mmCIF file of C-alpha atoms and ligand atoms in Angstrom:
data_model
loop_
_atom_site.group_PDB
_atom_site.id
_atom_site.type_symbol
_atom_site.label_atom_id
_atom_site.label_comp_id
_atom_site.label_asym_id
_atom_site.label_seq_id
_atom_site.Cartn_x
_atom_site.Cartn_y
_atom_site.Cartn_z
ATOM 1 C CA MET A 15 -21.358 15.889 6.717
ATOM 2 C CA SER A 16 -24.572 13.872 8.497
ATOM 3 C CA ARG A 17 -23.979 11.377 7.024
ATOM 4 C CA LYS A 18 -21.967 8.419 6.924
ATOM 5 C CA LEU A 19 -18.520 8.817 4.622
ATOM 6 C CA ASN A 20 -18.776 6.263 1.603
ATOM 7 C CA LEU A 21 -15.822 4.638 0.796
ATOM 8 C CA ALA A 22 -13.882 1.698 -1.140
ATOM 9 C CA LEU A 23 -11.461 -0.578 -1.082
ATOM 10 C CA ILE A 24 -8.755 -2.241 -3.798
ATOM 11 C CA GLY A 25 -7.046 -4.659 -3.201
ATOM 12 C CA ALA A 26 -8.605 -7.260 -0.192
ATOM 13 C CA GLY A 27 -5.226 -9.243 0.220
ATOM 14 C CA ARG A 28 -3.317 -8.921 3.717
ATOM 15 C CA ILE A 29 -3.769 -5.180 4.930
ATOM 16 C CA GLY A 30 -6.832 -4.439 2.740
ATOM 17 C CA ARG A 31 -9.211 -7.583 4.963
ATOM 18 C CA LEU A 32 -7.438 -5.906 7.857
ATOM 19 C CA HIS A 33 -8.975 -2.495 6.695
ATOM 20 C CA ALA A 34 -11.891 -3.236 5.255
ATOM 21 C CA GLU A 35 -12.688 -4.728 9.187
ATOM 22 C CA THR A 36 -11.837 -2.573 10.649
ATOM 23 C CA ILE A 37 -14.287 0.030 8.882
ATOM 24 C CA ALA A 38 -16.907 -2.178 8.665
ATOM 25 C CA PHE A 39 -16.859 -3.123 12.700
ATOM 26 C CA ARG A 40 -14.886 -0.114 14.619
ATOM 27 C CA ILE A 41 -15.352 2.901 12.954
ATOM 28 C CA PRO A 42 -19.228 3.946 12.370
ATOM 29 C CA GLU A 43 -18.864 7.479 11.242
ATOM 30 C CA ALA A 44 -18.174 5.642 7.354
ATOM 31 C CA THR A 45 -19.111 3.238 5.887
ATOM 32 C CA LEU A 46 -17.322 0.181 2.808
ATOM 33 C CA ALA A 47 -20.157 0.936 -0.364
ATOM 34 C CA ALA A 48 -17.622 -1.528 -3.071
ATOM 35 C CA ILE A 49 -14.313 -3.821 -3.048
ATOM 36 C CA THR A 50 -12.590 -4.708 -5.467
ATOM 37 C CA ASP A 51 -9.529 -7.311 -6.232
ATOM 38 C CA LEU A 52 -7.949 -8.436 -9.409
ATOM 39 C CA ARG A 53 -8.627 -11.690 -7.915
ATOM 40 C CA ALA A 54 -12.776 -11.325 -7.468
ATOM 41 C CA ASP A 55 -13.144 -14.421 -4.417
ATOM 42 C CA LEU A 56 -11.057 -12.371 -2.145
ATOM 43 C CA ALA A 57 -13.019 -9.320 -2.640
ATOM 44 C CA GLU A 58 -15.913 -11.178 -2.675
ATOM 45 C CA ALA A 59 -14.341 -13.409 0.967
ATOM 46 C CA VAL A 60 -14.198 -9.851 2.501
ATOM 47 C CA ALA A 61 -17.311 -8.482 1.040
ATOM 48 C CA ARG A 62 -18.828 -11.297 2.604
ATOM 49 C CA ARG A 63 -17.739 -10.290 5.824
ATOM 50 C CA CYS A 64 -17.432 -7.375 6.139
ATOM 51 C CA ALA A 65 -21.287 -6.727 4.609
ATOM 52 C CA ILE A 66 -20.085 -4.688 1.944
ATOM 53 C CA PRO A 67 -22.979 -4.642 -0.375
ATOM 54 C CA ARG A 68 -20.795 -3.977 -3.718
ATOM 55 C CA VAL A 69 -17.480 -6.115 -5.376
ATOM 56 C CA ALA A 70 -16.602 -3.798 -8.130
ATOM 57 C CA ILE A 71 -14.863 -5.057 -11.212
ATOM 58 C CA SER A 72 -12.064 -2.859 -11.717
ATOM 59 C CA ALA A 73 -10.606 0.151 -9.545
ATOM 60 C CA GLY A 74 -12.068 1.754 -12.979
ATOM 61 C CA GLU A 75 -15.619 1.187 -11.889
ATOM 62 C CA ILE A 76 -14.923 2.429 -8.388
ATOM 63 C CA PHE A 77 -13.531 6.224 -9.555
ATOM 64 C CA GLN A 78 -16.678 6.619 -11.884
ATOM 65 C CA ASP A 79 -18.925 5.931 -9.110
ATOM 66 C CA PRO A 80 -19.869 9.431 -7.523
ATOM 67 C CA SER A 81 -21.435 8.333 -4.462
ATOM 68 C CA VAL A 82 -17.742 7.363 -3.105
ATOM 69 C CA ASP A 83 -16.547 10.092 -1.156
ATOM 70 C CA ALA A 84 -12.834 8.175 -1.128
ATOM 71 C CA VAL A 85 -10.314 5.023 -1.366
ATOM 72 C CA LEU A 86 -8.241 3.275 0.086
ATOM 73 C CA ILE A 87 -5.482 1.720 -2.264
ATOM 74 C CA CYS A 88 -4.209 -1.342 -0.175
ATOM 75 C CA SER A 89 -2.882 -3.266 -3.539
ATOM 76 C CA PRO A 90 0.793 -4.026 -4.017
ATOM 77 C CA THR A 91 2.519 -0.678 -3.657
ATOM 78 C CA ASN A 92 3.619 -1.263 -7.997
ATOM 79 C CA THR A 93 0.060 -0.258 -8.540
ATOM 80 C CA HIS A 94 -0.566 2.223 -6.234
ATOM 81 C CA ALA A 95 0.718 5.110 -8.084
ATOM 82 C CA GLN A 96 -0.832 5.854 -11.111
ATOM 83 C CA LEU A 97 -4.044 4.731 -9.136
ATOM 84 C CA VAL A 98 -3.887 7.581 -6.582
ATOM 85 C CA ILE A 99 -3.224 9.066 -10.027
ATOM 86 C CA GLU A 100 -6.769 7.847 -11.619
ATOM 87 C CA ALA A 101 -8.278 8.613 -7.944
ATOM 88 C CA ALA A 102 -7.551 11.843 -7.361
ATOM 89 C CA GLN A 103 -8.621 12.793 -11.481
ATOM 90 C CA ALA A 104 -11.428 11.304 -10.455
ATOM 91 C CA GLY A 105 -11.551 14.016 -7.392
ATOM 92 C CA LYS A 106 -11.995 10.958 -4.555
ATOM 93 C CA HIS A 107 -10.177 11.533 -0.977
ATOM 94 C CA VAL A 108 -6.699 9.228 -0.875
ATOM 95 C CA PHE A 109 -5.870 6.286 1.634
ATOM 96 C CA CYS A 110 -3.114 5.272 0.143
ATOM 97 C CA GLU A 111 -0.617 2.075 1.498
ATOM 98 C CA LYS A 112 2.697 2.448 2.079
ATOM 99 C CA PRO A 113 5.130 3.027 0.430
ATOM 100 C CA ILE A 114 3.130 5.120 -2.219
ATOM 101 C CA ASP A 115 6.101 3.815 -4.830
ATOM 102 C CA HIS A 116 9.737 2.939 -5.147
ATOM 103 C CA SER A 117 10.144 5.663 -7.512
ATOM 104 C CA ILE A 118 10.401 9.296 -6.964
ATOM 105 C CA GLU A 119 9.493 10.561 -10.720
ATOM 106 C CA LYS A 120 5.953 8.225 -10.316
ATOM 107 C CA ILE A 121 5.367 10.061 -6.650
ATOM 108 C CA ASP A 122 5.582 13.118 -7.794
ATOM 109 C CA ARG A 123 3.482 12.595 -11.029
ATOM 110 C CA ALA A 124 1.061 11.170 -8.125
ATOM 111 C CA LEU A 125 1.695 13.570 -5.508
ATOM 112 C CA LYS A 126 1.434 16.496 -8.600
ATOM 113 C CA GLU A 127 -2.111 15.473 -9.153
ATOM 114 C CA VAL A 128 -3.248 14.646 -6.304
ATOM 115 C CA GLU A 129 -2.147 19.018 -5.394
ATOM 116 C CA LYS A 130 -3.953 19.609 -8.957
ATOM 117 C CA ALA A 131 -7.270 17.758 -7.624
ATOM 118 C CA GLY A 132 -7.082 19.490 -4.538
ATOM 119 C CA VAL A 133 -8.121 16.021 -2.699
ATOM 120 C CA LYS A 134 -6.488 14.577 0.537
ATOM 121 C CA LEU A 135 -3.591 12.310 0.558
ATOM 122 C CA GLN A 136 -3.017 10.178 3.623
ATOM 123 C CA VAL A 137 -0.140 7.603 3.245
ATOM 124 C CA GLY A 138 -0.324 4.760 5.298
ATOM 125 C CA TYR A 139 2.697 5.140 8.423
ATOM 126 C CA ASN A 140 0.600 3.624 10.475
ATOM 127 C CA ARG A 141 3.425 3.889 13.618
ATOM 128 C CA ARG A 142 2.617 7.044 14.000
ATOM 129 C CA PHE A 143 -0.467 6.099 15.641
ATOM 130 C CA ASP A 144 0.861 3.598 18.195
ATOM 131 C CA ALA A 145 -0.065 5.178 21.593
ATOM 132 C CA ASN A 146 4.055 4.428 22.626
ATOM 133 C CA PHE A 147 5.229 6.151 19.873
ATOM 134 C CA ALA A 148 2.971 9.270 19.968
ATOM 135 C CA ARG A 149 3.791 9.422 23.807
ATOM 136 C CA VAL A 150 7.464 10.055 23.030
ATOM 137 C CA ARG A 151 6.205 12.330 19.821
ATOM 138 C CA LYS A 152 4.580 13.917 22.717
ATOM 139 C CA ALA A 153 7.819 14.652 24.858
ATOM 140 C CA ILE A 154 9.744 15.703 22.263
ATOM 141 C CA ILE A 155 7.087 18.892 21.158
ATOM 142 C CA SER A 156 5.893 19.507 24.688
ATOM 143 C CA ALA A 157 10.290 19.841 24.998
ATOM 144 C CA GLU A 158 9.326 17.464 28.287
ATOM 145 C CA ILE A 159 13.141 16.116 27.691
ATOM 146 C CA GLY A 160 14.345 19.217 25.855
ATOM 147 C CA ARG A 161 16.205 19.544 22.989
ATOM 148 C CA PRO A 162 16.405 15.769 21.149
ATOM 149 C CA HIS A 163 20.164 15.115 20.531
ATOM 150 C CA LEU A 164 20.353 11.438 19.957
ATOM 151 C CA LEU A 165 17.574 8.817 18.275
ATOM 152 C CA HIS A 166 17.839 5.476 18.337
ATOM 153 C CA ILE A 167 15.270 3.068 16.501
ATOM 154 C CA ILE A 168 15.201 -1.145 17.141
ATOM 155 C CA SER A 169 13.453 -2.336 14.890
ATOM 156 C CA ARG A 170 13.645 -6.246 13.946
ATOM 157 C CA ASP A 171 11.220 -9.198 12.372
ATOM 158 C CA PRO A 172 10.495 -12.602 14.154
ATOM 159 C CA ALA A 173 11.742 -13.816 10.885
ATOM 160 C CA PRO A 174 11.902 -12.410 6.942
ATOM 161 C CA PRO A 175 9.674 -13.395 4.570
ATOM 162 C CA PRO A 176 10.043 -15.138 1.626
ATOM 163 C CA ILE A 177 11.988 -15.497 -1.027
ATOM 164 C CA SER A 178 10.050 -14.409 -3.955
ATOM 165 C CA TYR A 179 8.264 -11.291 -1.352
ATOM 166 C CA ILE A 180 11.679 -10.230 -0.794
ATOM 167 C CA LYS A 181 12.510 -10.344 -4.551
ATOM 168 C CA ASP A 182 9.441 -8.160 -5.302
ATOM 169 C CA SER A 183 9.753 -6.173 -1.765
ATOM 170 C CA GLY A 184 12.464 -3.199 -3.763
ATOM 171 C CA GLY A 185 14.506 -4.320 -0.613
ATOM 172 C CA MET A 186 14.977 -4.512 3.200
ATOM 173 C CA PHE A 187 15.875 -0.014 3.443
ATOM 174 C CA LEU A 188 12.469 0.573 0.505
ATOM 175 C CA ASP A 189 10.432 -2.136 2.106
ATOM 176 C CA MET A 190 11.121 -2.491 5.742
ATOM 177 C CA THR A 191 12.929 0.526 7.216
ATOM 178 C CA THR A 192 10.297 2.645 5.537
ATOM 179 C CA HIS A 193 8.867 2.488 9.042
ATOM 180 C CA ASP A 194 11.031 3.581 10.495
ATOM 181 C CA PHE A 195 12.518 6.397 8.362
ATOM 182 C CA ASP A 196 9.102 7.743 8.879
ATOM 183 C CA MET A 197 9.297 7.529 12.456
ATOM 184 C CA ALA A 198 12.953 8.806 12.507
ATOM 185 C CA ARG A 199 11.044 12.458 11.401
ATOM 186 C CA PHE A 200 8.188 11.861 13.051
ATOM 187 C CA LEU A 201 9.474 11.724 16.194
ATOM 188 C CA ILE A 202 11.987 14.744 16.126
ATOM 189 C CA GLY A 203 10.033 16.727 13.720
ATOM 190 C CA ASP A 204 12.841 17.341 11.522
ATOM 191 C CA ASP A 205 14.108 16.326 8.421
ATOM 192 C CA VAL A 206 17.149 13.683 8.066
ATOM 193 C CA THR A 207 19.741 15.311 5.602
ATOM 194 C CA GLN A 208 22.462 12.933 5.208
ATOM 195 C CA VAL A 209 22.825 9.141 5.980
ATOM 196 C CA TYR A 210 24.894 6.567 6.478
ATOM 197 C CA THR A 211 24.429 2.282 6.406
ATOM 198 C CA ALA A 212 26.498 0.109 7.248
ATOM 199 C CA ALA A 213 24.538 -3.196 6.349
ATOM 200 C CA GLY A 214 25.066 -7.319 5.363
ATOM 201 C CA VAL A 215 23.582 -10.554 4.516
ATOM 202 C CA ARG A 216 23.409 -12.087 8.067
ATOM 203 C CA VAL A 217 19.857 -14.208 8.355
ATOM 204 C CA ASP A 218 19.776 -15.844 4.841
ATOM 205 C CA PRO A 219 21.958 -16.556 1.864
ATOM 206 C CA GLN A 220 19.563 -16.308 -0.560
ATOM 207 C CA ILE A 221 18.598 -12.815 0.735
ATOM 208 C CA GLY A 222 21.930 -11.940 -0.258
ATOM 209 C CA ALA A 223 21.400 -13.995 -3.602
ATOM 210 C CA ALA A 224 18.166 -11.753 -4.156
ATOM 211 C CA GLY A 225 20.669 -8.392 -4.697
ATOM 212 C CA ASP A 226 18.956 -7.607 -0.788
ATOM 213 C CA VAL A 227 20.533 -7.099 2.404
ATOM 214 C CA ASP A 228 19.077 -8.414 5.930
ATOM 215 C CA THR A 229 20.804 -6.395 8.790
ATOM 216 C CA ALA A 230 21.737 -3.397 8.687
ATOM 217 C CA VAL A 231 22.434 -0.073 10.812
ATOM 218 C CA ILE A 232 21.816 3.396 9.125
ATOM 219 C CA VAL A 233 22.988 6.540 10.538
ATOM 220 C CA LEU A 234 21.378 10.105 10.612
ATOM 221 C CA HIS A 235 21.598 13.088 10.211
ATOM 222 C CA PHE A 236 18.922 15.552 11.208
ATOM 223 C CA ALA A 237 18.404 19.309 9.924
ATOM 224 C CA SER A 238 18.621 20.636 13.004
ATOM 225 C CA GLY A 239 22.372 18.578 13.956
ATOM 226 C CA ALA A 240 19.927 15.508 15.509
ATOM 227 C CA ILE A 241 21.876 12.031 15.581
ATOM 228 C CA GLY A 242 20.061 8.725 15.057
ATOM 229 C CA THR A 243 20.294 5.456 14.025
ATOM 230 C CA ILE A 244 18.063 2.376 12.755
ATOM 231 C CA ASP A 245 18.675 -0.853 13.875
ATOM 232 C CA ASN A 246 17.143 -3.381 12.122
ATOM 233 C CA CYS A 247 17.963 -7.468 11.295
ATOM 234 C CA ARG A 248 15.363 -9.661 9.612
ATOM 235 C CA LYS A 249 15.306 -11.852 12.027
ATOM 236 C CA ALA A 250 15.111 -11.693 15.927
ATOM 237 C CA PRO A 251 14.893 -14.751 17.401
ATOM 238 C CA TYR A 252 13.062 -13.678 20.585
ATOM 239 C CA GLY A 253 10.386 -11.928 18.040
ATOM 240 C CA TYR A 254 9.709 -8.596 16.809
ATOM 241 C CA ASP A 255 11.555 -6.505 18.734
ATOM 242 C CA GLN A 256 9.892 -2.100 18.291
ATOM 243 C CA ARG A 257 11.611 -0.112 20.813
ATOM 244 C CA VAL A 258 12.429 3.749 19.722
ATOM 245 C CA GLU A 259 14.361 6.000 22.163
ATOM 246 C CA VAL A 260 15.583 9.615 22.590
ATOM 247 C CA LEU A 261 18.071 11.559 24.320
ATOM 248 C CA GLY A 262 17.210 15.736 24.470
ATOM 249 C CA SER A 263 18.936 18.059 26.519
ATOM 250 C CA LYS A 264 16.443 17.920 29.452
ATOM 251 C CA GLY A 265 16.482 14.255 29.724
ATOM 252 C CA LEU A 266 14.989 10.428 27.566
ATOM 253 C CA ILE A 267 12.042 9.107 26.605
ATOM 254 C CA ALA A 268 12.426 5.486 25.988
ATOM 255 C CA THR A 269 9.690 2.425 24.459
ATOM 256 C CA GLU A 270 9.661 -1.130 25.975
ATOM 257 C CA ASN A 271 8.553 -4.167 23.179
ATOM 258 C CA CYS A 272 4.338 -4.634 23.837
ATOM 259 C CA TYR A 273 3.841 -8.647 24.936
ATOM 260 C CA PRO A 274 0.547 -10.017 25.587
ATOM 261 C CA ASN A 275 0.524 -10.163 28.811
ATOM 262 C CA TYR A 276 2.590 -8.596 31.699
ATOM 263 C CA ALA A 277 3.031 -11.427 33.785
ATOM 264 C CA VAL A 278 6.400 -12.394 35.237
ATOM 265 C CA ILE A 279 6.998 -16.144 36.107
ATOM 266 C CA SER A 280 9.322 -17.052 38.435
ATOM 267 C CA THR A 281 11.195 -20.031 39.495
ATOM 268 C CA ALA A 282 14.622 -21.328 41.017
ATOM 269 C CA ASP A 283 15.384 -21.440 37.749
ATOM 270 C CA SER A 284 14.984 -18.359 36.262
ATOM 271 C CA VAL A 285 12.672 -14.654 35.986
ATOM 272 C CA ARG A 286 11.802 -15.195 32.665
ATOM 273 C CA ARG A 287 8.062 -13.649 31.073
ATOM 274 C CA ASP A 288 6.170 -14.128 27.524
ATOM 275 C CA LEU A 289 7.858 -13.145 24.030
ATOM 276 C CA PRO A 290 6.812 -9.977 22.573
ATOM 277 C CA LEU A 291 3.590 -9.768 20.427
ATOM 278 C CA ASN A 292 4.666 -11.951 17.574
ATOM 279 C CA PHE A 293 4.089 -9.552 14.620
ATOM 280 C CA PHE A 294 2.890 -6.302 12.957
ATOM 281 C CA LEU A 295 -1.032 -7.202 13.479
ATOM 282 C CA GLU A 296 -0.795 -8.189 16.535
ATOM 283 C CA ARG A 297 1.796 -5.046 17.502
ATOM 284 C CA TYR A 298 0.121 -2.190 15.461
ATOM 285 C CA ALA A 299 -3.347 -3.873 16.008
ATOM 286 C CA GLN A 300 -4.509 -0.365 17.211
ATOM 287 C CA SER A 301 -2.538 2.110 15.197
ATOM 288 C CA PHE A 302 -4.045 0.224 11.909
ATOM 289 C CA GLU A 303 -7.576 1.834 13.716
ATOM 290 C CA ASN A 304 -6.608 5.265 14.557
ATOM 291 C CA GLU A 305 -4.787 5.773 11.797
ATOM 292 C CA LEU A 306 -8.361 4.838 9.754
ATOM 293 C CA ARG A 307 -10.207 6.796 12.434
ATOM 294 C CA ALA A 308 -7.491 9.933 12.056
ATOM 295 C CA PHE A 309 -8.393 9.758 7.829
ATOM 296 C CA VAL A 310 -11.883 9.858 7.879
ATOM 297 C CA GLU A 311 -11.914 12.454 10.551
ATOM 298 C CA ALA A 312 -9.714 14.950 8.294
ATOM 299 C CA ILE A 313 -12.061 13.931 5.049
ATOM 300 C CA ILE A 314 -15.275 14.803 7.363
ATOM 301 C CA LYS A 315 -14.261 18.008 9.369
ATOM 302 C CA ASP A 316 -11.636 19.083 6.539
ATOM 303 C CA THR A 317 -8.822 19.386 8.397
ATOM 304 C CA PRO A 318 -5.191 18.095 7.194
ATOM 305 C CA THR A 319 -4.334 14.733 7.420
ATOM 306 C CA PRO A 320 -1.631 13.542 9.145
ATOM 307 C CA VAL A 321 0.525 12.079 6.766
ATOM 308 C CA THR A 322 0.332 13.892 3.755
ATOM 309 C CA GLY A 323 1.909 13.360 0.138
ATOM 310 C CA ALA A 324 5.252 14.812 1.576
ATOM 311 C CA ASP A 325 5.714 12.361 4.443
ATOM 312 C CA GLY A 326 5.043 9.812 2.235
ATOM 313 C CA ARG A 327 7.649 10.654 -0.548
ATOM 314 C CA ALA A 328 9.954 11.239 2.749
ATOM 315 C CA PRO A 329 10.835 7.290 3.384
ATOM 316 C CA VAL A 330 11.285 6.605 -0.265
ATOM 317 C CA VAL A 331 14.427 8.658 -0.765
ATOM 318 C CA MET A 332 15.372 7.668 2.652
ATOM 319 C CA GLY A 333 15.431 4.212 0.925
ATOM 320 C CA LEU A 334 17.006 5.215 -1.832
ATOM 321 C CA ALA A 335 19.633 6.986 -0.248
ATOM 322 C CA ALA A 336 20.594 4.049 2.006
ATOM 323 C CA ARG A 337 20.943 1.963 -0.129
ATOM 324 C CA LYS A 338 22.907 4.491 -2.365
ATOM 325 C CA SER A 339 25.067 4.575 0.765
ATOM 326 C CA TYR A 340 25.262 1.062 1.218
ATOM 327 C CA ASP A 341 26.771 -0.122 -2.042
ATOM 328 C CA GLU A 342 28.973 2.876 -2.298
ATOM 329 C CA HIS A 343 30.367 2.676 1.243
ATOM 330 C CA ARG A 344 30.368 6.770 1.986
ATOM 331 C CA PRO A 345 27.697 8.982 3.548
ATOM 332 C CA VAL A 346 25.473 10.107 1.087
ATOM 333 C CA TYR A 347 23.383 13.294 1.328
ATOM 334 C CA LEU A 348 19.283 13.173 0.731
ATOM 335 C CA GLU A 349 19.305 15.925 -2.397
ATOM 336 C CA GLU A 350 21.557 13.103 -4.439
ATOM 337 C CA VAL A 351 19.259 11.263 -4.271
ATOM 338 C CA GLY A 352 15.749 14.120 -5.395
ATOM 339 C CA ALA A 353 15.283 15.125 -1.880
ATOM 340 C CA ALA A 354 15.379 18.704 -3.816
ATOM 341 C CA GLU A 355 12.303 18.344 -6.042
ATOM 342 C CA GLY A 356 8.714 18.860 -6.159
ATOM 343 C CA THR A 357 7.858 19.476 -2.697
ATOM 344 C CA ALA A 358 10.684 17.660 -0.922
ATOM 345 C CA THR A 359 10.961 15.659 2.282
ATOM 346 C CA THR A 360 9.731 18.965 3.799
ATOM 347 C CA ARG A 361 6.581 19.105 5.890
ATOM 348 C CA SER A 362 4.164 17.523 7.635
ATOM 349 C CA LEU A 363 6.314 15.995 10.590
HETATM 350 N N1 NAD B 5 1.202 -0.035 6.657
HETATM 351 C C1 NAD B 5 2.000 -2.235 6.718
HETATM 352 O O1 NAD B 5 2.190 -1.956 7.762
HETATM 353 C C2 NAD B 5 1.176 -2.564 5.973
HETATM 354 C C3 NAD B 5 1.780 -4.151 6.070
HETATM 355 C C4 NAD B 5 1.343 -5.341 5.040
HETATM 356 C C5 NAD B 5 1.318 -4.350 4.029
HETATM 357 N N2 NAD B 5 1.233 -3.372 3.743
HETATM 358 C C6 NAD B 5 0.907 -2.520 2.136
HETATM 359 O O2 NAD B 5 -0.045 -2.736 1.335
HETATM 360 C C7 NAD B 5 0.230 -3.056 -0.334
HETATM 361 C C8 NAD B 5 -0.743 -4.541 -0.113
HETATM 362 O O3 NAD B 5 0.189 -5.897 1.189
HETATM 363 P P1 NAD B 5 -0.419 -7.143 1.333
HETATM 364 O O4 NAD B 5 0.154 -7.281 1.981
HETATM 365 O O5 NAD B 5 -1.460 -6.274 1.333
HETATM 366 O O6 NAD B 5 0.017 -7.512 -0.013
HETATM 367 P P2 NAD B 5 -1.239 -9.004 -0.887
HETATM 368 O O7 NAD B 5 -0.923 -9.245 -1.290
HETATM 369 O O8 NAD B 5 -1.295 -9.669 0.561
HETATM 370 O O9 NAD B 5 -3.128 -8.176 -1.414
HETATM 371 C C9 NAD B 5 -3.005 -7.468 -2.355
HETATM 372 C C10 NAD B 5 -3.836 -7.918 -2.466
HETATM 373 O O10 NAD B 5 -4.110 -6.985 -4.445
HETATM 374 C C11 NAD B 5 -4.602 -7.444 -5.313
HETATM 375 N N3 NAD B 5 -4.074 -6.747 -6.447
HETATM 376 C C12 NAD B 5 -3.469 -6.505 -7.224
HETATM 377 N N4 NAD B 5 -3.406 -5.512 -8.248
HETATM 378 C C13 NAD B 5 -4.297 -4.811 -8.228
HETATM 379 C C14 NAD B 5 -5.528 -3.641 -9.095
HETATM 380 N N5 NAD B 5 -4.806 -3.414 -9.626
HETATM 381 N N6 NAD B 5 -6.438 -3.737 -8.551
HETATM 382 C C15 NAD B 5 -7.635 -4.084 -7.837
HETATM 383 N N7 NAD B 5 -7.097 -4.762 -6.623
HETATM 384 C C16 NAD B 5 -5.453 -5.636 -6.965
HETATM 385 C C17 NAD B 5 -3.965 -8.585 -5.289
HETATM 386 O O11 NAD B 5 -4.978 -9.486 -5.595
HETATM 387 C C18 NAD B 5 -4.029 -8.626 -3.816
HETATM 388 O O12 NAD B 5 -5.489 -10.254 -3.621
HETATM 389 C C19 NAD B 5 1.589 -2.877 0.220
HETATM 390 O O13 NAD B 5 1.487 -1.642 -0.756
HETATM 391 C C20 NAD B 5 2.048 -3.070 1.257
HETATM 392 O O14 NAD B 5 3.867 -2.656 1.480
HETATM 393 C C21 NAD B 5 1.754 -2.375 4.205
#
């Protein structure tokens, strides 16, 4: 393809604005031809900032535009599955923010349409594109640390979101842990077959009143026999805590948090440093750019996207299984909540 790839963006909120800026200012191979949001003022503001020539009235208007090659779906999660279906039926390639949906049935319907239309789909699990985690994956692929035995993911937010957000989020496992479930599959390069959850409400009783948990450890059993843990909390007083460690047969690889600077201040009282990068927009800034670059490249070179529909489905199955395990106080096989259905959790890792 010699011309620039024509993209359109649906949803000009928090993540939509970020993706618009990335395309406009950092990816010369693509351009944003149109943007839409239920709130025209938001779409117009992003259009002005990113020099997007057209604000469309609806996603439908974008799908009907033959000059649009691909769409970025950045609207709320409950709109994703239907928009993926309509985009695929219109022959557009799709980048869809995570998660695709909270319902496996709806995900399967959307993935069927994608398959039928033969368009590309990439799901927004951006952390795969973080340099630290990519290095851990590389160590596992190259057997630098041998066969992986144990994985530990620490993933703690600096502070919980507002209760209004929690109520619509689908719960911590589908909203927050979803990234860690994806990270577990990505790093080990294997599917999880069973999960066991210990969880509670330690941070804010209002989160419990909303039917959710805010603190959890989830034990993962991989098909290969490797074992993993995910350690989540909605509040770490020292900031965003994002680390992984993998122990293999030949050694260990571990990542540290990322900081705005690496200065160490030593005085008579203490040796200290500044807090880690505060939250996901800062900590994962480069990964958001890298994932869109990968999406654009997959279309231009006609290669598979690096985070497929099956990769988007698997963390939702894992999230549903984690909640079931918590509710029923027992280990849960992923098959119990839909792993065996359709494309299952297998591929592409
Ligand atoms: N990958 C990540 O780390 C990451 C981070 C944040 C959000 N997300 C995901 O991105 C999605 C959006 O999250 P957000 O925080 O940007 O939400 P947001 O509420 O800030 O923005 C969503 C926007 O979509 C608009 N919208 C709603 N329905 C629409 C429709 N049918 N057509 C067009 N626009 C519509 C809303 O008016 C709003 O402006 C969610 O699925 C979320 O899970 C992913």
